[in-house]
Amino acid sequence: MTGRPPGAAVRDRPVSWVDLIDLGLDPDDRRPLFQQLHLALRDLIARRVVPAGTRLPATRILADRLGVSRTTVVAAYDQLQAEGVVAGRVGAGTYVASEIEARDERPGAAVAEPPGRDRPAPAAWRAETLPFATGFCGMHAVTERAWGRLVQRHLRGIGIRQRTYGDPLGDRPLREAIAEYLRVARSVVCDADRIALVSGSQQGLDLILRVLARAGDPAWIEDPCYPAALAAMRQHRLDILPVPVDDQGLDVAAGLALRPDARLVYCTPTHHYPLGVAMSLARRLQLLDWARDGRWVIEDDYDSEFRFSGRPLSALQGLDRHDRVVYLGTLSKVLFPGLRIGYVVLPPQLVDGFAAVRNAADRFPSSVLDDVLVDFINEGHFTRHIRRMRQEYGERRERLIAALQAEAGDHLTVAPIDRGMYLVADLRPGLDDCAVAEAARRRGVVVRPLSPMHVAAPPRSALILGFTGFSPQALDEAARTLGAVLRGFR
C-alpha cells in the first residue's frame, strides 16, 4: 500500500506567515479589533511582507492564534475583499490578490514653496429639493431632538471665543473630535494639528489649490468627474488633464501615459463621483508611488460613510507613507448641507502655508456651532446618526431600485453600486440622458444626466438619482413619473 506516512500532510504544508508576525492587536486601542486586524493585514500586503498569491489562514485558525472571536477575523477578511486586497476561492480559501504590486518605501522628495495664482470669478449653482435631487439629506427625528437640545444648551448667549478672532485652522476642540472620528472610522492618519476646518469640501479644494498650484500647472482629474471640482480647477487656470475611470477607479497608467509630470490629481478613490466605483488597492499604491516624488493627491472622501453591504472602505490617505495626500471631507453631507462645515487633513509641511492662505481669504471659520458639534460628536449622537441613516438610506435605496424596475425596467438599468447617496441608472441605447432630464424636470422630477460630466471620454448616457432626502412614498411616486417620461420616448 502506498501513501503518505501519518503527519506528512502537515509537514509538507508551508509554515503560515502569521505565525511569524506580531499583528499588534491592542485591546486598549479605541479602534475595534476587526479594524486593527484589517489595517495590519492590509499594510503587510501593501509592503509585500505577505506577497501576492499567498493563502491567508482559515478564519477559525487565525482567531485561535490571536485570541479573538472568529467574527472579528471574518469582518477583517470581508473588508480586505471589498477593497480588492484579497479574493476568496470557493472551497479553496482566501488569497492575496495577484495584481498587488510591491512598494519601494524610499523617502519622498522635498516640497517646494507654494507659488501664487490668480483668482477667477465663482460659478453659480442651483439648489434642488425635488425628487431625485442629489445632496438633499434625511435626518431621523431622534437626531433632530438631540441636535435641538445641544443648540439650546450652547446658543443661549455669546461666549468669549465668539467675541474675538479665532484660529485660521478652526477651533481646536472640534478639530480634536473630528481627528478621533477620522482615525477610527476612516483609518485616516491625523491629529488636530493637521486638521483645518472649512465651510465645506469645495472651499477646502479652493484653498488647497491656492497653496499647491499656479496657473498653467498640469493636473489630473477623473473622467467623468465631479463638476464642481472641475470648475474649481478651471478657476485656478490649471492645465486640466482628464484621466479615464473604469471599474477599478482612476486609470493611473493612462494618466502616466498622458502626462507623468502633472503637479497634482483630484480624485474620489473610495466612492468615485459620478460612477460610484472604488479604486482598487493596486491602483491606490500606484498612485501613491507616482505622487511621492513631489506631486500631490487631493482625496475627496465626500460620502463614504454610507455603504450598504458591508463596512465603509478605508481612505486612501491611510496608505500614504510620504505625506503626499491632502484629504477632504465634510459634515455637510453626513449631517445636513446647511451646516457648512468640512475639514482638510493636511500633510505636516502644508499646515503653515494653508493657515496663511486661509487667514488672507476669510481669516477663520465660524465658531458659532463648534461647541454644539463637539458635544454632538463626543456624546455619541454623530455615530448613532450615521448608523440610523445608513439603515434608512439602505432601505430607501432598495425601495427605489424595486420601483424603478417596476416602472421603467425596460428603459434603464441600475448600476450595481452598494454605497453612496445616489443611484446611477444607464438608459437603453438610443435614449439621450439630457433630453430625458429636461422632460423629467417639466414633470416635477429632477434627475442629473451623466453624459455632461465627461471631459474627453466617450459619454455614457445615464441618470443620477438621489434618494436620501425623500420619503419612500415620494420615491415611489417619482419612479412612476420617471417611468411615464421614459415611455414617452421612442
Short mmCIF file of C-alpha atoms in Angstrom, two decimals:
data_model
loop_
_atom_site.label_atom_id
_atom_site.label_comp_id
_atom_site.label_asym_id
_atom_site.label_seq_id
_atom_site.Cartn_x
_atom_site.Cartn_y
_atom_site.Cartn_z
CA MET A 1 0.00 0.00 0.00
CA THR A 2 1.31 3.43 -0.95
CA GLY A 3 0.59 6.85 0.53
CA ARG A 4 1.88 9.47 2.89
CA PRO A 5 3.03 8.49 6.35
CA PRO A 6 0.98 9.84 9.22
CA GLY A 7 1.54 13.57 9.66
CA ALA A 8 3.10 14.03 6.19
CA ALA A 9 0.38 16.44 5.04
CA VAL A 10 1.11 18.68 7.98
CA ARG A 11 4.87 18.57 7.45
CA ASP A 12 4.52 19.36 3.71
CA ARG A 13 2.35 22.43 4.30
CA PRO A 14 4.40 25.70 4.40
CA VAL A 15 4.54 27.45 7.75
CA SER A 16 1.95 30.24 7.77
CA TRP A 17 3.47 33.73 7.77
CA VAL A 18 1.04 34.77 10.50
CA ASP A 19 2.83 32.54 12.99
CA LEU A 20 5.98 34.61 12.46
CA ILE A 21 4.50 38.13 12.62
CA ASP A 22 3.16 40.15 15.51
CA LEU A 23 -0.02 41.74 14.16
CA GLY A 24 -0.04 44.22 17.02
CA LEU A 25 -3.67 43.92 18.14
CA ASP A 26 -4.13 46.08 21.21
CA PRO A 27 -7.23 45.66 23.44
CA ASP A 28 -6.61 49.16 24.82
CA ASP A 29 -6.74 50.71 21.33
CA ARG A 30 -10.03 52.59 20.84
CA ARG A 31 -10.42 51.13 17.37
CA PRO A 32 -12.38 47.86 17.04
CA LEU A 33 -10.26 44.71 16.87
CA PHE A 34 -11.53 43.83 13.38
CA GLN A 35 -10.34 47.23 12.13
CA GLN A 36 -6.93 46.82 13.77
CA LEU A 37 -6.58 43.41 12.13
CA HIS A 38 -7.79 44.69 8.76
CA LEU A 39 -5.29 47.56 8.76
CA ALA A 40 -2.42 45.36 9.95
CA LEU A 41 -3.03 42.79 7.22
CA ARG A 42 -3.53 45.44 4.54
CA ASP A 43 -0.24 47.09 5.49
CA LEU A 44 1.66 43.78 5.35
CA ILE A 45 0.19 43.01 1.94
CA ALA A 46 0.89 46.51 0.59
CA ARG A 47 4.54 46.24 1.65
CA ARG A 48 4.83 42.72 0.16
CA VAL A 49 5.67 41.20 3.54
CA VAL A 50 2.78 38.97 2.52
CA PRO A 51 3.24 38.51 -1.26
CA ALA A 52 0.59 38.22 -3.95
CA GLY A 53 -0.98 34.77 -4.18
CA THR A 54 -0.40 33.92 -0.51
CA ARG A 55 -3.20 31.91 1.06
CA LEU A 56 -4.40 33.50 4.29
CA PRO A 57 -5.03 31.29 7.32
CA ALA A 58 -8.52 29.97 7.83
CA THR A 59 -10.61 32.35 9.92
CA ARG A 60 -11.02 29.91 12.79
CA ILE A 61 -7.28 29.14 12.92
CA LEU A 62 -6.32 32.83 12.88
CA ALA A 63 -8.94 33.63 15.51
CA ASP A 64 -7.49 30.96 17.82
CA ARG A 65 -3.96 32.19 17.13
CA LEU A 66 -4.85 35.79 18.02
CA GLY A 67 -7.23 35.04 20.87
CA VAL A 68 -10.14 36.87 19.23
CA SER A 69 -13.57 35.81 18.02
CA ARG A 70 -13.96 34.28 14.57
CA THR A 71 -16.40 37.11 13.79
CA THR A 72 -13.53 39.59 14.19
CA VAL A 73 -11.40 37.76 11.62
CA VAL A 74 -14.32 37.31 9.20
CA ALA A 75 -15.05 41.05 9.36
CA ALA A 76 -11.41 41.90 8.65
CA TYR A 77 -11.27 39.46 5.70
CA ASP A 78 -14.56 40.82 4.33
CA GLN A 79 -13.17 44.36 4.41
CA LEU A 80 -10.00 43.27 2.61
CA GLN A 81 -12.06 41.51 -0.03
CA ALA A 82 -14.29 44.56 -0.53
CA GLU A 83 -11.17 46.66 -1.15
CA GLY A 84 -9.82 44.17 -3.68
CA VAL A 85 -6.86 43.25 -1.49
CA VAL A 86 -7.79 39.57 -1.24
CA ALA A 87 -10.04 37.22 -3.16
CA GLY A 88 -11.98 34.21 -1.96
CA ARG A 89 -11.97 30.93 -3.87
CA VAL A 90 -14.86 28.62 -3.16
CA GLY A 91 -13.60 25.57 -1.33
CA ALA A 92 -10.00 26.78 -1.52
CA GLY A 93 -9.71 29.63 0.98
CA THR A 94 -8.76 33.31 0.82
CA TYR A 95 -5.74 34.52 -1.16
CA VAL A 96 -3.87 37.82 -1.55
CA ALA A 97 -4.89 39.33 -4.88
CA SER A 98 -2.34 38.70 -7.62
CA GLU A 99 -2.40 42.27 -9.00
CA ILE A 100 -0.99 43.90 -5.85
CA GLU A 101 2.44 45.31 -6.63
CA ALA A 102 5.41 45.94 -4.36
CA ARG A 103 6.13 49.41 -2.95
CA ASP A 104 9.53 50.99 -2.61
CA GLU A 105 9.48 52.82 0.72
CA ARG A 106 12.10 55.41 -0.06
CA PRO A 107 11.78 58.92 1.33
CA GLY A 108 9.64 61.44 -0.52
CA ALA A 109 11.05 64.40 -2.38
CA ALA A 110 11.43 67.83 -0.81
CA VAL A 111 8.46 70.20 -1.17
CA ALA A 112 8.92 73.47 -2.98
CA GLU A 113 7.43 76.69 -1.65
CA PRO A 114 3.82 77.10 -2.86
CA PRO A 115 3.55 79.58 -5.73
CA GLY A 116 0.98 82.34 -6.15
CA ARG A 117 -2.01 82.31 -8.51
CA ASP A 118 -4.88 84.28 -9.95
CA ARG A 119 -8.48 84.18 -8.72
CA PRO A 120 -11.24 83.92 -11.36
CA ALA A 121 -14.90 84.65 -10.65
CA PRO A 122 -17.04 81.96 -8.94
CA ALA A 123 -19.57 79.77 -10.71
CA ALA A 124 -23.32 79.73 -9.94
CA TRP A 125 -25.16 76.67 -8.56
CA ARG A 126 -28.83 75.93 -8.14
CA ALA A 127 -30.17 74.04 -5.14
CA GLU A 128 -32.88 71.41 -5.68
CA THR A 129 -35.39 69.82 -3.31
CA LEU A 130 -37.50 67.80 -5.75
CA PRO A 131 -37.07 64.03 -6.13
CA PHE A 132 -34.44 62.79 -7.26
CA ALA A 133 -32.20 65.74 -6.37
CA THR A 134 -28.76 64.78 -5.03
CA GLY A 135 -27.29 66.20 -1.83
CA PHE A 136 -30.70 66.51 -0.15
CA CYS A 137 -30.21 64.76 3.20
CA GLY A 138 -32.54 62.96 5.55
CA MET A 139 -32.45 63.12 9.34
CA HIS A 140 -34.09 60.92 11.98
CA ALA A 141 -36.38 62.62 14.48
CA VAL A 142 -34.23 61.36 17.38
CA THR A 143 -31.20 63.10 15.88
CA GLU A 144 -33.15 66.32 15.37
CA ARG A 145 -34.20 66.35 19.03
CA ALA A 146 -30.63 65.71 20.21
CA TRP A 147 -29.35 68.50 17.98
CA GLY A 148 -32.02 70.87 19.25
CA ARG A 149 -31.12 70.21 22.90
CA LEU A 150 -27.45 70.92 22.23
CA VAL A 151 -28.28 74.11 20.34
CA GLN A 152 -30.33 75.32 23.31
CA ARG A 153 -27.51 74.39 25.67
CA HIS A 154 -24.82 76.34 23.83
CA LEU A 155 -26.50 79.21 21.99
CA ARG A 156 -28.27 80.98 24.83
CA GLY A 157 -25.55 83.61 24.86
CA ILE A 158 -22.39 84.73 23.13
CA GLY A 159 -19.24 83.13 24.54
CA ILE A 160 -15.77 84.59 24.91
CA ARG A 161 -14.46 82.75 21.83
CA GLN A 162 -17.21 84.26 19.70
CA ARG A 163 -16.23 87.78 20.82
CA THR A 164 -12.72 87.57 19.40
CA TYR A 165 -10.96 86.40 16.25
CA GLY A 166 -10.16 82.72 16.01
CA ASP A 167 -7.55 80.33 14.70
CA PRO A 168 -7.32 80.20 10.87
CA LEU A 169 -7.39 76.41 11.17
CA GLY A 170 -10.52 76.41 13.33
CA ASP A 171 -11.49 75.74 16.93
CA ARG A 172 -9.19 73.10 18.44
CA PRO A 173 -11.76 71.06 20.43
CA LEU A 174 -13.75 70.45 17.25
CA ARG A 175 -10.60 69.56 15.32
CA GLU A 176 -9.72 67.05 18.06
CA ALA A 177 -13.18 65.46 17.89
CA ILE A 178 -13.02 65.19 14.10
CA ALA A 179 -9.49 63.77 14.25
CA GLU A 180 -10.59 60.97 16.58
CA TYR A 181 -13.57 60.18 14.36
CA LEU A 182 -11.40 60.05 11.23
CA ARG A 183 -8.79 57.82 12.85
CA VAL A 184 -11.38 55.29 13.98
CA ALA A 185 -14.00 55.43 11.22
CA ARG A 186 -11.97 56.27 8.10
CA SER A 187 -8.46 54.94 9.00
CA VAL A 188 -7.03 58.42 8.37
CA VAL A 189 -3.63 59.20 9.88
CA CYS A 190 -4.06 62.56 11.58
CA ASP A 191 -4.24 64.65 14.72
CA ALA A 192 -5.78 68.02 15.49
CA ASP A 193 -2.63 69.88 14.42
CA ARG A 194 -3.09 68.66 10.84
CA ILE A 195 -6.80 69.46 10.51
CA ALA A 196 -8.23 72.69 9.12
CA LEU A 197 -11.95 73.45 9.36
CA VAL A 198 -13.57 74.90 6.23
CA SER A 199 -17.09 75.74 5.10
CA GLY A 200 -17.26 72.58 3.01
CA SER A 201 -15.12 70.42 0.74
CA GLN A 202 -15.50 72.94 -2.08
CA GLN A 203 -13.86 75.70 -0.06
CA GLY A 204 -11.25 73.21 1.11
CA LEU A 205 -10.40 72.38 -2.50
CA ASP A 206 -10.19 76.04 -3.46
CA LEU A 207 -7.84 76.85 -0.57
CA ILE A 208 -5.57 73.88 -1.15
CA LEU A 209 -5.30 74.73 -4.85
CA ARG A 210 -4.14 78.21 -3.80
CA VAL A 211 -1.45 76.55 -1.70
CA LEU A 212 -0.29 73.90 -4.14
CA ALA A 213 -0.74 75.18 -7.68
CA ARG A 214 -0.36 78.12 -10.00
CA ALA A 215 -1.92 78.94 -13.37
CA GLY A 216 -0.74 76.57 -16.08
CA ASP A 217 0.27 73.71 -13.79
CA PRO A 218 -0.73 70.32 -15.27
CA ALA A 219 -3.29 68.49 -13.13
CA TRP A 220 -5.11 65.18 -13.50
CA ILE A 221 -8.84 64.89 -12.92
CA GLU A 222 -11.07 61.84 -13.18
CA ASP A 223 -13.10 61.46 -16.37
CA PRO A 224 -16.06 61.58 -15.87
CA CYS A 225 -15.66 63.95 -12.97
CA TYR A 226 -17.33 65.91 -10.21
CA PRO A 227 -18.38 69.14 -12.00
CA ALA A 228 -17.71 71.41 -9.00
CA ALA A 229 -14.13 70.17 -8.74
CA LEU A 230 -13.61 70.72 -12.45
CA ALA A 231 -14.98 74.28 -12.06
CA ALA A 232 -12.58 74.98 -9.19
CA MET A 233 -9.59 73.74 -11.19
CA ARG A 234 -10.65 75.82 -14.18
CA GLN A 235 -10.95 78.89 -11.97
CA HIS A 236 -7.34 78.37 -10.94
CA ARG A 237 -6.44 78.11 -14.64
CA LEU A 238 -4.75 74.75 -14.35
CA ASP A 239 -3.83 72.67 -17.39
CA ILE A 240 -6.52 70.04 -16.81
CA LEU A 241 -5.80 66.51 -18.00
CA PRO A 242 -8.81 64.14 -17.92
CA VAL A 243 -7.84 60.59 -16.90
CA PRO A 244 -10.36 57.81 -17.63
CA VAL A 245 -12.14 55.85 -14.90
CA ASP A 246 -13.10 52.19 -15.22
CA ASP A 247 -14.43 49.58 -12.78
CA GLN A 248 -11.19 49.82 -10.74
CA GLY A 249 -11.33 53.60 -10.44
CA LEU A 250 -8.85 56.12 -11.83
CA ASP A 251 -6.66 54.52 -14.52
CA VAL A 252 -3.25 55.58 -13.22
CA ALA A 253 -1.42 54.01 -16.13
CA ALA A 254 -3.47 56.14 -18.54
CA GLY A 255 -2.56 59.24 -16.52
CA LEU A 256 1.12 58.35 -16.65
CA ALA A 257 0.91 57.92 -20.41
CA LEU A 258 -0.92 61.23 -20.74
CA ARG A 259 1.23 63.45 -18.52
CA PRO A 260 3.50 61.81 -15.93
CA ASP A 261 4.84 65.16 -14.68
CA ALA A 262 1.45 66.51 -13.57
CA ARG A 263 1.58 68.65 -10.43
CA LEU A 264 -1.44 67.07 -8.70
CA VAL A 265 -4.51 64.92 -9.08
CA TYR A 266 -8.03 65.40 -7.72
CA CYS A 267 -9.79 62.08 -7.15
CA THR A 268 -12.59 60.34 -5.25
CA PRO A 269 -10.99 56.92 -4.67
CA THR A 270 -13.39 55.40 -2.14
CA HIS A 271 -16.58 56.32 -3.98
CA HIS A 272 -15.98 57.87 -7.38
CA TYR A 273 -18.30 60.65 -8.39
CA PRO A 274 -20.31 60.08 -10.51
CA LEU A 275 -19.81 56.37 -11.38
CA GLY A 276 -19.69 55.14 -7.77
CA VAL A 277 -16.78 52.69 -8.22
CA ALA A 278 -13.95 52.26 -5.69
CA MET A 279 -10.29 52.46 -6.66
CA SER A 280 -8.54 49.10 -6.31
CA LEU A 281 -5.63 48.72 -3.91
CA ALA A 282 -3.22 48.11 -6.79
CA ARG A 283 -4.11 51.46 -8.32
CA ARG A 284 -4.05 53.23 -4.97
CA LEU A 285 -0.49 52.07 -4.44
CA GLN A 286 0.44 53.02 -8.00
CA LEU A 287 -0.99 56.49 -7.48
CA LEU A 288 0.92 56.97 -4.23
CA ASP A 289 4.12 55.79 -5.87
CA TRP A 290 3.61 58.41 -8.58
CA ALA A 291 2.93 61.15 -6.03
CA ARG A 292 5.87 60.63 -3.68
CA ASP A 293 8.37 62.45 -5.93
CA GLY A 294 6.97 65.92 -5.26
CA ARG A 295 3.39 65.53 -6.57
CA TRP A 296 0.11 65.74 -4.70
CA VAL A 297 -3.04 63.66 -4.39
CA ILE A 298 -6.19 65.53 -3.34
CA GLU A 299 -8.55 62.88 -1.98
CA ASP A 300 -12.21 63.88 -1.70
CA ASP A 301 -13.93 61.39 0.65
CA TYR A 302 -17.33 63.01 0.39
CA ASP A 303 -19.95 60.36 1.35
CA SER A 304 -18.02 57.19 2.09
CA GLU A 305 -19.77 56.59 5.42
CA PHE A 306 -22.77 55.22 3.54
CA ARG A 307 -22.04 51.70 2.33
CA PHE A 308 -24.93 49.25 2.50
CA SER A 309 -23.50 45.74 2.09
CA GLY A 310 -20.53 45.97 4.44
CA ARG A 311 -18.40 48.36 6.41
CA PRO A 312 -17.19 51.58 4.74
CA LEU A 313 -13.99 51.23 2.74
CA SER A 314 -10.88 52.86 4.20
CA ALA A 315 -9.48 56.14 2.94
CA LEU A 316 -6.54 56.29 0.55
CA GLN A 317 -4.77 58.69 2.93
CA GLY A 318 -4.20 55.90 5.46
CA LEU A 319 -1.84 54.19 2.99
CA ASP A 320 0.25 57.31 2.38
CA ARG A 321 3.75 56.97 3.87
CA HIS A 322 5.28 60.05 2.28
CA ASP A 323 2.78 62.79 3.25
CA ARG A 324 1.60 63.39 -0.31
CA VAL A 325 -2.18 63.12 0.22
CA VAL A 326 -4.43 66.05 1.12
CA TYR A 327 -7.69 64.63 2.48
CA LEU A 328 -11.00 66.48 2.07
CA GLY A 329 -14.17 65.61 3.96
CA THR A 330 -17.41 67.24 5.01
CA LEU A 331 -20.04 67.03 7.71
CA SER A 332 -22.48 68.82 5.41
CA LYS A 333 -23.43 65.64 3.52
CA VAL A 334 -23.29 63.35 6.55
CA LEU A 335 -25.49 65.68 8.65
CA PHE A 336 -27.09 68.43 6.55
CA PRO A 337 -25.76 70.86 3.90
CA GLY A 338 -26.86 73.98 5.78
CA LEU A 339 -24.27 73.18 8.44
CA ARG A 340 -21.47 74.25 6.05
CA ILE A 341 -18.63 72.56 7.94
CA GLY A 342 -15.95 70.48 6.27
CA TYR A 343 -12.34 69.68 7.02
CA VAL A 344 -8.97 69.28 5.34
CA VAL A 345 -6.35 66.86 6.68
CA LEU A 346 -3.02 68.34 5.66
CA PRO A 347 0.45 66.84 5.35
CA PRO A 348 2.57 68.48 8.10
CA GLN A 349 4.62 70.52 5.62
CA LEU A 350 1.49 72.26 4.27
CA VAL A 351 -0.10 73.32 7.56
CA ASP A 352 1.56 76.74 7.89
CA GLY A 353 1.04 77.60 4.23
CA PHE A 354 -2.62 76.64 4.41
CA ALA A 355 -3.13 78.72 7.56
CA ALA A 356 -1.57 81.75 5.85
CA VAL A 357 -3.80 81.38 2.79
CA ARG A 358 -6.88 80.90 4.98
CA ASN A 359 -6.00 83.97 7.05
CA ALA A 360 -5.76 86.03 3.86
CA ALA A 361 -9.02 84.65 2.46
CA ASP A 362 -11.57 84.90 5.30
CA ARG A 363 -9.45 84.92 8.47
CA PHE A 364 -11.02 81.92 10.26
CA PRO A 365 -14.11 79.68 10.12
CA SER A 366 -17.29 80.44 12.02
CA SER A 367 -17.19 79.09 15.57
CA VAL A 368 -20.87 79.63 16.47
CA LEU A 369 -21.80 75.93 16.21
CA ASP A 370 -18.45 74.48 17.28
CA ASP A 371 -19.49 73.66 20.86
CA VAL A 372 -22.72 72.09 19.58
CA LEU A 373 -20.79 69.87 17.19
CA VAL A 374 -18.15 68.89 19.76
CA ASP A 375 -20.82 67.62 22.14
CA PHE A 376 -22.78 66.07 19.28
CA ILE A 377 -19.71 64.02 18.33
CA ASN A 378 -18.32 63.29 21.79
CA GLU A 379 -21.68 62.27 23.28
CA GLY A 380 -22.16 59.66 20.53
CA HIS A 381 -25.01 61.34 18.63
CA PHE A 382 -22.93 61.55 15.45
CA THR A 383 -22.11 57.83 15.22
CA ARG A 384 -25.69 56.90 16.12
CA HIS A 385 -26.91 59.24 13.37
CA ILE A 386 -24.64 57.56 10.82
CA ARG A 387 -25.88 54.10 11.85
CA ARG A 388 -29.53 55.18 11.63
CA MET A 389 -29.15 56.87 8.27
CA ARG A 390 -27.12 54.00 6.85
CA GLN A 391 -30.07 51.77 7.68
CA GLU A 392 -32.70 54.21 6.39
CA TYR A 393 -30.78 55.11 3.25
CA GLY A 394 -30.22 51.43 2.51
CA GLU A 395 -33.95 50.76 2.77
CA ARG A 396 -34.81 53.74 0.57
CA ARG A 397 -32.22 52.66 -1.97
CA GLU A 398 -33.68 49.15 -2.21
CA ARG A 399 -37.21 50.52 -2.46
CA LEU A 400 -36.21 52.91 -5.24
CA ILE A 401 -34.46 50.14 -7.18
CA ALA A 402 -37.60 48.00 -6.95
CA ALA A 403 -39.81 50.91 -8.00
CA LEU A 404 -37.60 51.74 -10.98
CA GLN A 405 -37.57 48.13 -12.11
CA ALA A 406 -41.36 48.02 -11.92
CA GLU A 407 -42.00 51.37 -13.59
CA ALA A 408 -39.10 51.78 -16.02
CA GLY A 409 -37.25 48.48 -16.18
CA ASP A 410 -37.37 48.31 -19.99
CA HIS A 411 -35.74 51.72 -20.30
CA LEU A 412 -32.97 51.76 -17.69
CA THR A 413 -30.61 49.52 -15.72
CA VAL A 414 -29.39 50.44 -12.25
CA ALA A 415 -25.62 50.07 -11.77
CA PRO A 416 -24.71 47.56 -9.01
CA ILE A 417 -23.05 50.02 -6.61
CA ASP A 418 -23.53 49.33 -2.88
CA ARG A 419 -22.63 52.76 -1.45
CA GLY A 420 -23.32 56.45 -1.71
CA MET A 421 -26.33 58.75 -1.65
CA TYR A 422 -27.49 58.27 -5.22
CA LEU A 423 -28.05 55.65 -7.91
CA VAL A 424 -26.61 55.54 -11.42
CA ALA A 425 -29.11 54.20 -13.96
CA ASP A 426 -27.98 53.51 -17.54
CA LEU A 427 -30.54 54.33 -20.21
CA ARG A 428 -31.37 51.93 -23.01
CA PRO A 429 -29.47 52.55 -26.26
CA GLY A 430 -30.80 55.49 -28.22
CA LEU A 431 -32.07 57.49 -25.24
CA ASP A 432 -30.39 60.85 -24.62
CA ASP A 433 -29.91 61.50 -20.89
CA CYS A 434 -30.03 65.30 -21.28
CA ALA A 435 -33.32 65.12 -23.14
CA VAL A 436 -34.74 62.74 -20.52
CA ALA A 437 -33.61 65.05 -17.70
CA GLU A 438 -35.29 68.04 -19.31
CA ALA A 439 -38.54 66.14 -19.88
CA ALA A 440 -38.50 64.85 -16.29
CA ARG A 441 -38.00 68.37 -14.91
CA ARG A 442 -41.13 69.51 -16.71
CA ARG A 443 -42.97 66.76 -14.81
CA GLY A 444 -41.53 67.78 -11.42
CA VAL A 445 -38.73 65.22 -11.17
CA VAL A 446 -35.05 66.20 -11.01
CA VAL A 447 -32.50 63.78 -12.47
CA ARG A 448 -28.92 64.64 -13.40
CA PRO A 449 -27.63 63.47 -16.77
CA LEU A 450 -24.29 61.70 -16.60
CA SER A 451 -23.00 62.45 -20.11
CA PRO A 452 -22.11 66.14 -19.48
CA MET A 453 -19.75 65.06 -16.68
CA HIS A 454 -17.38 63.52 -19.21
CA VAL A 455 -14.48 65.70 -20.28
CA ALA A 456 -12.76 63.70 -23.02
CA ALA A 457 -14.01 60.14 -22.51
CA PRO A 458 -16.90 58.86 -24.67
CA PRO A 459 -20.07 59.98 -22.86
CA ARG A 460 -22.25 57.42 -21.12
CA SER A 461 -25.99 58.06 -21.30
CA ALA A 462 -27.25 57.56 -17.75
CA LEU A 463 -29.17 59.28 -14.97
CA ILE A 464 -28.06 60.12 -11.43
CA LEU A 465 -30.91 59.69 -8.95
CA GLY A 466 -30.64 60.94 -5.38
CA PHE A 467 -32.76 59.13 -2.81
CA THR A 468 -31.57 60.19 0.64
CA GLY A 469 -33.80 63.18 1.37
CA PHE A 470 -37.13 61.73 0.29
CA SER A 471 -39.79 59.55 1.88
CA PRO A 472 -40.43 56.08 0.45
CA GLN A 473 -43.81 57.29 -0.82
CA ALA A 474 -42.18 60.24 -2.61
CA LEU A 475 -39.65 57.90 -4.22
CA ASP A 476 -42.42 55.57 -5.41
CA GLU A 477 -44.34 58.47 -6.97
CA ALA A 478 -41.22 59.92 -8.58
CA ALA A 479 -40.36 56.50 -10.05
CA ARG A 480 -43.83 56.31 -11.59
CA THR A 481 -43.40 59.78 -13.07
CA LEU A 482 -39.96 58.96 -14.45
CA GLY A 483 -41.30 55.73 -15.94
CA ALA A 484 -44.03 57.68 -17.72
CA VAL A 485 -41.45 60.15 -19.03
CA LEU A 486 -39.28 57.35 -20.39
CA ARG A 487 -42.19 55.62 -22.05
CA GLY A 488 -42.81 58.87 -23.94
CA PHE A 489 -39.51 58.44 -25.77
CA ARG A 490 -39.34 56.18 -28.79
#
